[in-house]
PDB file of C-alpha atoms in Angstrom:
ATOM      1  CA  GLU A   1       0.000   0.000   0.000  1.00 66.00           C
ATOM      2  CA  ALA A   2       1.348   3.388  -0.994  1.00 81.00           C
ATOM      3  CA  GLY A   3       1.953   5.870   1.791  1.00 93.00           C
ATOM      4  CA  VAL A   4       1.205   9.580   1.907  1.00 96.00           C
ATOM      5  CA  VAL A   5       2.772  11.277  -1.081  1.00 96.00           C
ATOM      6  CA  GLN A   6       3.959  14.870  -1.019  1.00 97.00           C
ATOM      7  CA  SER A   7       5.569  17.077  -3.607  1.00 97.00           C
ATOM      8  CA  PRO A   8       7.866  18.783  -4.032  1.00 97.00           C
ATOM      9  CA  ARG A   9      10.362  17.489  -1.463  1.00 95.00           C
ATOM     10  CA  TYR A  10      12.289  20.738  -1.486  1.00 97.00           C
ATOM     11  CA  LYS A  11      11.413  24.258  -2.540  1.00 97.00           C
ATOM     12  CA  ILE A  12      13.515  27.418  -2.474  1.00 98.00           C
ATOM     13  CA  ILE A  13      11.844  30.732  -3.231  1.00 97.00           C
ATOM     14  CA  GLU A  14      12.392  34.414  -2.632  1.00 97.00           C
ATOM     15  CA  LYS A  15      10.215  36.287  -0.186  1.00 95.00           C
ATOM     16  CA  LYS A  16       6.951  37.659  -1.529  1.00 96.00           C
ATOM     17  CA  GLN A  17       6.733  34.841  -4.070  1.00 97.00           C
ATOM     18  CA  PRO A  18       3.846  32.351  -3.997  1.00 97.00           C
ATOM     19  CA  VAL A  19       4.368  28.648  -3.323  1.00 98.00           C
ATOM     20  CA  ALA A  20       2.150  25.574  -3.294  1.00 98.00           C
ATOM     21  CA  PHE A  21       2.496  22.127  -1.786  1.00 97.00           C
ATOM     22  CA  TRP A  22       0.599  19.038  -2.856  1.00 97.00           C
ATOM     23  CA  CYS A  23      -0.462  16.002  -0.840  1.00 97.00           C
ATOM     24  CA  ASN A  24      -2.021  12.695  -1.859  1.00 96.00           C
ATOM     25  CA  PRO A  25      -3.252  10.786   1.215  1.00 96.00           C
ATOM     26  CA  ILE A  26      -3.490   7.041   1.690  1.00 94.00           C
ATOM     27  CA  SER A  27      -6.396   5.636  -0.277  1.00 92.00           C
ATOM     28  CA  GLY A  28      -9.573   5.522   1.774  1.00 90.00           C
ATOM     29  CA  HIS A  29      -8.390   7.929   4.458  1.00 92.00           C
ATOM     30  CA  ASN A  30     -11.043  10.568   4.967  1.00 90.00           C
ATOM     31  CA  THR A  31      -9.079  12.801   7.346  1.00 92.00           C
ATOM     32  CA  LEU A  32      -6.167  14.878   6.083  1.00 95.00           C
ATOM     33  CA  TYR A  33      -3.855  17.100   8.113  1.00 95.00           C
ATOM     34  CA  TRP A  34      -1.294  19.771   7.285  1.00 97.00           C
ATOM     35  CA  TYR A  35       1.364  20.394   9.928  1.00 97.00           C
ATOM     36  CA  ARG A  36       4.222  22.886   9.945  1.00 97.00           C
ATOM     37  CA  GLN A  37       7.502  21.929  11.610  1.00 97.00           C
ATOM     38  CA  ASN A  38       9.950  24.711  12.383  1.00 96.00           C
ATOM     39  CA  LEU A  39      13.603  23.818  12.772  1.00 92.00           C
ATOM     40  CA  GLY A  40      14.274  22.051  16.069  1.00 90.00           C
ATOM     41  CA  GLN A  41      10.617  21.896  17.060  1.00 94.00           C
ATOM     42  CA  GLY A  42       7.714  19.513  16.912  1.00 95.00           C
ATOM     43  CA  PRO A  43       5.063  19.817  14.202  1.00 96.00           C
ATOM     44  CA  GLU A  44       2.069  22.098  14.729  1.00 96.00           C
ATOM     45  CA  LEU A  45      -1.287  21.623  13.047  1.00 95.00           C
ATOM     46  CA  LEU A  46      -2.255  24.152  10.411  1.00 97.00           C
ATOM     47  CA  ILE A  47      -5.493  22.631   9.157  1.00 96.00           C
ATOM     48  CA  ARG A  48      -7.483  19.394   9.322  1.00 94.00           C
ATOM     49  CA  TYR A  49      -9.990  18.159   6.749  1.00 93.00           C
ATOM     50  CA  GLU A  50     -12.782  15.661   7.175  1.00 90.00           C
ATOM     51  CA  ASN A  51     -13.457  14.723   3.560  1.00 90.00           C
ATOM     52  CA  GLU A  52     -13.828  18.098   1.798  1.00 91.00           C
ATOM     53  CA  GLU A  53     -14.619  20.102   4.919  1.00 91.00           C
ATOM     54  CA  ALA A  54     -12.003  22.041   6.883  1.00 92.00           C
ATOM     55  CA  VAL A  55     -12.972  21.234  10.477  1.00 89.00           C
ATOM     56  CA  ASP A  56      -9.973  22.685  12.322  1.00 89.00           C
ATOM     57  CA  ASP A  57      -8.150  25.650  10.787  1.00 91.00           C
ATOM     58  CA  SER A  58      -7.681  27.767  13.889  1.00 88.00           C
ATOM     59  CA  GLN A  59      -3.888  27.764  13.491  1.00 90.00           C
ATOM     60  CA  LEU A  60      -3.858  28.632   9.792  1.00 94.00           C
ATOM     61  CA  PRO A  61      -2.619  32.205   9.095  1.00 92.00           C
ATOM     62  CA  LYS A  62      -5.488  33.038   6.819  1.00 90.00           C
ATOM     63  CA  ASP A  63      -4.044  36.313   5.549  1.00 94.00           C
ATOM     64  CA  ARG A  64      -1.453  34.473   3.481  1.00 96.00           C
ATOM     65  CA  PHE A  65      -2.190  30.748   3.742  1.00 97.00           C
ATOM     66  CA  SER A  66      -4.952  28.893   1.954  1.00 96.00           C
ATOM     67  CA  ALA A  67      -5.769  25.233   1.497  1.00 97.00           C
ATOM     68  CA  GLU A  68      -8.197  23.124  -0.420  1.00 95.00           C
ATOM     69  CA  ARG A  69      -9.166  19.505  -0.658  1.00 95.00           C
ATOM     70  CA  LEU A  70     -11.227  18.988  -3.750  1.00 84.00           C
ATOM     71  CA  LYS A  71     -13.292  15.798  -3.982  1.00 85.00           C
ATOM     72  CA  GLY A  72     -12.053  14.796  -0.548  1.00 83.00           C
ATOM     73  CA  VAL A  73      -8.820  13.259  -1.813  1.00 92.00           C
ATOM     74  CA  ASP A  74      -5.764  15.320  -2.790  1.00 96.00           C
ATOM     75  CA  SER A  75      -4.995  18.569  -1.023  1.00 97.00           C
ATOM     76  CA  THR A  76      -3.018  21.702  -1.831  1.00 97.00           C
ATOM     77  CA  LEU A  77      -1.578  24.175   0.655  1.00 98.00           C
ATOM     78  CA  LYS A  78      -0.640  27.590  -0.678  1.00 97.00           C
ATOM     79  CA  ILE A  79       1.300  30.518   0.707  1.00 97.00           C
ATOM     80  CA  GLN A  80       0.995  33.909  -0.961  1.00 96.00           C
ATOM     81  CA  PRO A  81       3.111  35.911  -0.428  1.00 96.00           C
ATOM     82  CA  ALA A  82       5.793  33.931   1.377  1.00 96.00           C
ATOM     83  CA  GLU A  83       7.764  35.524   4.215  1.00 96.00           C
ATOM     84  CA  LEU A  84      11.151  34.633   5.663  1.00 96.00           C
ATOM     85  CA  GLY A  85       9.471  33.137   8.730  1.00 95.00           C
ATOM     86  CA  ASP A  86       7.618  30.618   6.589  1.00 97.00           C
ATOM     87  CA  SER A  87      10.803  28.600   6.125  1.00 97.00           C
ATOM     88  CA  ALA A  88       9.939  25.206   7.634  1.00 97.00           C
ATOM     89  CA  VAL A  89       9.023  21.641   6.787  1.00 97.00           C
ATOM     90  CA  TYR A  90       5.380  21.187   5.784  1.00 98.00           C
ATOM     91  CA  LEU A  91       4.062  17.751   6.655  1.00 97.00           C
ATOM     92  CA  CYS A  92       0.902  16.151   5.384  1.00 97.00           C
ATOM     93  CA  ALA A  93      -0.748  13.275   7.237  1.00 96.00           C
ATOM     94  CA  SER A  94      -3.880  11.198   6.789  1.00 94.00           C
ATOM     95  CA  SER A  95      -5.967   8.882   8.913  1.00 91.00           C
ATOM     96  CA  SER A  96      -9.063   6.750   8.616  1.00 86.00           C
ATOM     97  CA  TYR A  97     -12.242   7.408  10.551  1.00 74.00           C
ATOM     98  CA  GLY A  98     -12.155   6.477  14.227  1.00 70.00           C
ATOM     99  CA  PRO A  99     -11.549   7.847  17.701  1.00 65.00           C
ATOM    100  CA  TRP A 100      -7.816   7.664  17.443  1.00 71.00           C
ATOM    101  CA  GLY A 101      -7.176   6.722  13.809  1.00 78.00           C
ATOM    102  CA  GLU A 102      -3.399   6.489  13.413  1.00 86.00           C
ATOM    103  CA  GLN A 103      -1.989   9.423  11.509  1.00 92.00           C
ATOM    104  CA  PHE A 104       0.358   8.387   8.726  1.00 93.00           C
ATOM    105  CA  PHE A 105       2.783  11.090   7.680  1.00 95.00           C
ATOM    106  CA  GLY A 106       4.317  11.940   4.347  1.00 95.00           C
ATOM    107  CA  PRO A 107       8.011  12.833   3.924  1.00 94.00           C
ATOM    108  CA  GLY A 108       7.275  16.549   4.012  1.00 95.00           C
ATOM    109  CA  THR A 109       8.284  19.524   1.899  1.00 97.00           C
ATOM    110  CA  ARG A 110      11.218  21.583   3.098  1.00 96.00           C
ATOM    111  CA  LEU A 111      10.587  25.226   2.214  1.00 98.00           C
ATOM    112  CA  THR A 112      13.369  27.789   2.262  1.00 98.00           C
ATOM    113  CA  VAL A 113      12.419  31.449   1.806  1.00 97.00           C
ATOM    114  CA  LEU A 114      15.327  33.738   0.906  1.00 96.00           C
TER     115      LEU A 114
ATOM    116  CA  ALA B   1      -5.189  23.850  25.710  1.00 81.00           C
ATOM    117  CA  GLN B   2      -2.811  20.956  25.961  1.00 87.00           C
ATOM    118  CA  THR B   3       0.944  21.231  26.357  1.00 94.00           C
ATOM    119  CA  VAL B   4       3.653  18.592  25.983  1.00 97.00           C
ATOM    120  CA  THR B   5       7.134  19.042  27.411  1.00 97.00           C
ATOM    121  CA  GLN B   6      10.271  17.073  26.651  1.00 97.00           C
ATOM    122  CA  SER B   7      13.074  18.263  28.895  1.00 95.00           C
ATOM    123  CA  GLN B   8      15.918  16.319  27.257  1.00 96.00           C
ATOM    124  CA  PRO B   9      16.978  17.966  23.972  1.00 96.00           C
ATOM    125  CA  GLU B  10      19.658  15.315  23.366  1.00 97.00           C
ATOM    126  CA  MET B  11      20.520  11.873  24.670  1.00 97.00           C
ATOM    127  CA  SER B  12      23.006   9.197  23.725  1.00 97.00           C
ATOM    128  CA  VAL B  13      23.290   5.508  24.499  1.00 97.00           C
ATOM    129  CA  GLN B  14      25.609   2.666  23.649  1.00 98.00           C
ATOM    130  CA  GLU B  15      24.368  -0.011  21.315  1.00 97.00           C
ATOM    131  CA  ALA B  16      22.543  -2.852  23.161  1.00 97.00           C
ATOM    132  CA  GLU B  17      21.959  -0.728  26.262  1.00 97.00           C
ATOM    133  CA  THR B  18      18.689   0.712  27.581  1.00 98.00           C
ATOM    134  CA  VAL B  19      17.649   4.347  27.460  1.00 98.00           C
ATOM    135  CA  THR B  20      14.627   6.233  28.796  1.00 98.00           C
ATOM    136  CA  LEU B  21      13.193   9.396  27.232  1.00 98.00           C
ATOM    137  CA  SER B  22      11.029  11.661  29.381  1.00 98.00           C
ATOM    138  CA  CYS B  23       7.799  13.462  28.608  1.00 98.00           C
ATOM    139  CA  THR B  24       5.298  15.378  30.697  1.00 98.00           C
ATOM    140  CA  TYR B  25       2.011  16.844  29.578  1.00 97.00           C
ATOM    141  CA  ASP B  26      -0.735  19.058  30.865  1.00 96.00           C
ATOM    142  CA  THR B  27      -4.422  18.685  30.089  1.00 93.00           C
ATOM    143  CA  SER B  28      -7.849  18.934  31.671  1.00 91.00           C
ATOM    144  CA  GLU B  29      -9.209  16.191  29.406  1.00 89.00           C
ATOM    145  CA  ASN B  30     -10.134  12.765  30.757  1.00 88.00           C
ATOM    146  CA  ASN B  31     -10.240  10.966  27.426  1.00 89.00           C
ATOM    147  CA  TYR B  32      -7.001  11.184  25.463  1.00 92.00           C
ATOM    148  CA  TYR B  33      -4.181   9.273  23.835  1.00 93.00           C
ATOM    149  CA  LEU B  34      -0.431   9.623  24.114  1.00 95.00           C
ATOM    150  CA  PHE B  35       2.097   8.702  21.471  1.00 96.00           C
ATOM    151  CA  TRP B  36       5.783   8.457  20.795  1.00 97.00           C
ATOM    152  CA  TYR B  37       6.841   9.204  17.228  1.00 97.00           C
ATOM    153  CA  LYS B  38      10.254   8.686  15.671  1.00 97.00           C
ATOM    154  CA  GLN B  39      11.594  11.041  12.999  1.00 96.00           C
ATOM    155  CA  PRO B  40      14.815   9.932  11.285  1.00 93.00           C
ATOM    156  CA  PRO B  41      16.777  12.284   9.000  1.00 88.00           C
ATOM    157  CA  SER B  42      14.445  11.314   6.152  1.00 85.00           C
ATOM    158  CA  ARG B  43      11.813  13.414   8.006  1.00 86.00           C
ATOM    159  CA  GLN B  44       9.225  10.610   7.860  1.00 88.00           C
ATOM    160  CA  MET B  45       7.280  10.552  11.136  1.00 93.00           C
ATOM    161  CA  ILE B  46       6.822   6.977  12.289  1.00 94.00           C
ATOM    162  CA  LEU B  47       4.549   5.898  15.122  1.00 94.00           C
ATOM    163  CA  VAL B  48       6.511   3.960  17.742  1.00 97.00           C
ATOM    164  CA  ILE B  49       3.905   3.316  20.433  1.00 96.00           C
ATOM    165  CA  ARG B  50       0.588   4.629  21.740  1.00 94.00           C
ATOM    166  CA  GLN B  51      -1.154   4.620  25.104  1.00 95.00           C
ATOM    167  CA  GLU B  52      -4.847   5.093  25.822  1.00 92.00           C
ATOM    168  CA  ALA B  53      -5.360   7.187  28.945  1.00 92.00           C
ATOM    169  CA  TYR B  54      -8.145   4.937  30.236  1.00 90.00           C
ATOM    170  CA  LYS B  55      -5.854   1.910  30.278  1.00 90.00           C
ATOM    171  CA  GLN B  56      -3.767   1.378  33.383  1.00 87.00           C
ATOM    172  CA  GLN B  57      -1.516  -1.179  31.741  1.00 93.00           C
ATOM    173  CA  ASN B  58       1.584   0.280  30.129  1.00 95.00           C
ATOM    174  CA  ALA B  59       1.871  -0.247  26.379  1.00 95.00           C
ATOM    175  CA  THR B  60       4.662  -2.405  24.970  1.00 95.00           C
ATOM    176  CA  GLU B  61       5.834  -2.902  21.392  1.00 94.00           C
ATOM    177  CA  ASN B  62       8.802  -5.258  21.113  1.00 96.00           C
ATOM    178  CA  ARG B  63      11.842  -3.322  22.444  1.00 97.00           C
ATOM    179  CA  PHE B  64       9.763  -0.220  23.194  1.00 98.00           C
ATOM    180  CA  SER B  65       7.706   0.275  26.332  1.00 97.00           C
ATOM    181  CA  VAL B  66       6.202   3.199  28.178  1.00 98.00           C
ATOM    182  CA  ASN B  67       5.805   4.190  31.805  1.00 97.00           C
ATOM    183  CA  PHE B  68       2.465   6.003  31.965  1.00 97.00           C
ATOM    184  CA  GLN B  69       1.822   7.833  35.224  1.00 96.00           C
ATOM    185  CA  LYS B  70      -1.576   9.468  34.745  1.00 94.00           C
ATOM    186  CA  ALA B  71      -1.737  11.313  38.063  1.00 94.00           C
ATOM    187  CA  ALA B  72       1.715  12.762  37.528  1.00 95.00           C
ATOM    188  CA  LYS B  73       0.975  13.407  33.828  1.00 96.00           C
ATOM    189  CA  SER B  74       4.157  11.665  32.865  1.00 97.00           C
ATOM    190  CA  PHE B  75       4.750   9.452  29.832  1.00 97.00           C
ATOM    191  CA  SER B  76       8.291   8.117  29.374  1.00 98.00           C
ATOM    192  CA  LEU B  77       9.615   5.842  26.635  1.00 98.00           C
ATOM    193  CA  LYS B  78      12.058   3.033  27.364  1.00 98.00           C
ATOM    194  CA  ILE B  79      14.084   1.558  24.529  1.00 98.00           C
ATOM    195  CA  SER B  80      15.730  -1.739  25.359  1.00 98.00           C
ATOM    196  CA  ASP B  81      18.619  -3.320  23.466  1.00 98.00           C
ATOM    197  CA  SER B  82      19.236  -0.086  21.559  1.00 98.00           C
ATOM    198  CA  GLN B  83      20.143  -0.459  17.905  1.00 97.00           C
ATOM    199  CA  LEU B  84      21.956   1.904  15.542  1.00 96.00           C
ATOM    200  CA  GLY B  85      18.717   2.292  13.591  1.00 95.00           C
ATOM    201  CA  ASP B  86      17.071   3.801  16.645  1.00 97.00           C
ATOM    202  CA  THR B  87      19.089   6.975  16.087  1.00 97.00           C
ATOM    203  CA  ALA B  88      16.470   9.650  15.384  1.00 97.00           C
ATOM    204  CA  MET B  89      14.485  12.520  16.835  1.00 97.00           C
ATOM    205  CA  TYR B  90      11.763  11.258  19.158  1.00 98.00           C
ATOM    206  CA  PHE B  91       8.584  13.232  19.753  1.00 98.00           C
ATOM    207  CA  CYS B  92       6.034  12.752  22.484  1.00 98.00           C
ATOM    208  CA  ALA B  93       2.516  13.692  21.366  1.00 96.00           C
ATOM    209  CA  PHE B  94      -0.959  14.151  22.855  1.00 95.00           C
ATOM    210  CA  MET B  95      -4.334  13.732  21.203  1.00 92.00           C
ATOM    211  CA  LYS B  96      -7.803  14.315  22.611  1.00 89.00           C
ATOM    212  CA  GLY B  97     -10.132  11.364  22.340  1.00 84.00           C
ATOM    213  CA  GLU B  98     -12.899  12.339  19.956  1.00 74.00           C
ATOM    214  CA  THR B  99     -15.322  10.528  17.692  1.00 63.00           C
ATOM    215  CA  SER B 100     -13.079  11.245  14.748  1.00 63.00           C
ATOM    216  CA  GLY B 101      -9.545  12.402  14.092  1.00 67.00           C
ATOM    217  CA  SER B 102      -8.044  15.107  16.228  1.00 83.00           C
ATOM    218  CA  ARG B 103      -4.893  17.172  16.140  1.00 89.00           C
ATOM    219  CA  LEU B 104      -1.671  15.889  17.593  1.00 93.00           C
ATOM    220  CA  THR B 105       0.116  18.227  20.006  1.00 95.00           C
ATOM    221  CA  PHE B 106       3.832  17.508  19.949  1.00 97.00           C
ATOM    222  CA  GLY B 107       6.658  18.182  22.360  1.00 97.00           C
ATOM    223  CA  GLU B 108       9.918  19.785  21.305  1.00 96.00           C
ATOM    224  CA  GLY B 109      11.621  16.465  20.666  1.00 97.00           C
ATOM    225  CA  THR B 110      14.640  14.536  21.970  1.00 98.00           C
ATOM    226  CA  GLN B 111      17.515  13.722  19.630  1.00 97.00           C
ATOM    227  CA  LEU B 112      18.660  10.190  20.433  1.00 98.00           C
ATOM    228  CA  THR B 113      22.029   8.948  19.212  1.00 97.00           C
ATOM    229  CA  VAL B 114      22.939   5.284  19.503  1.00 97.00           C
ATOM    230  CA  ASN B 115      26.700   4.805  19.484  1.00 97.00           C
ATOM    231  CA  PRO B 116      28.405   1.615  18.271  1.00 95.00           C
TER     232      PRO B 116
END
């Protein structure tokens, strides 16, 4: 069974440029998560989807970040415009329905903003 | 809000020996889960072990076991017979028990190095 797929693995951009990350969850997983992991820290949730619906986006900086999950499968996270402080690893995870459904993580996208 | 604290930024152990990683948490929830995740340099987060708060028995997975002290809000990970492949960043994480998926709240991590 294929795991969570993310692309690109690495991205280097200049500040004020837009950037987008893509995630394909494990087949059949209805819950999808985007986490941000700053250097030397643990991941923090940005947004959680149940199928197509964003059910927890309280930590998403909505002035510059946006996300979508069309058809309840793939998801895209966008930053526009990027700032220096956005440099981090962006992790996508997915889980199946259930009280504690194990979250399976992708390899992440390392973003560097110059 | 929940908080998770890992007070050991770095630890090292000799191959085949035993090491214990510490974690404390703070919550007002009664129904929750605790996890230890491993993150090697590849960045892939891998679940090592989980503990349901309502279970008194400590979870065990092969060489990995936990010491769950609910009253003290402590959740330590013991790795027995350490192997070189155990070298990684280890994160303690908390999740509220809900009917469906919930966010994981992670600690700051402990970098474990297993020396030959």
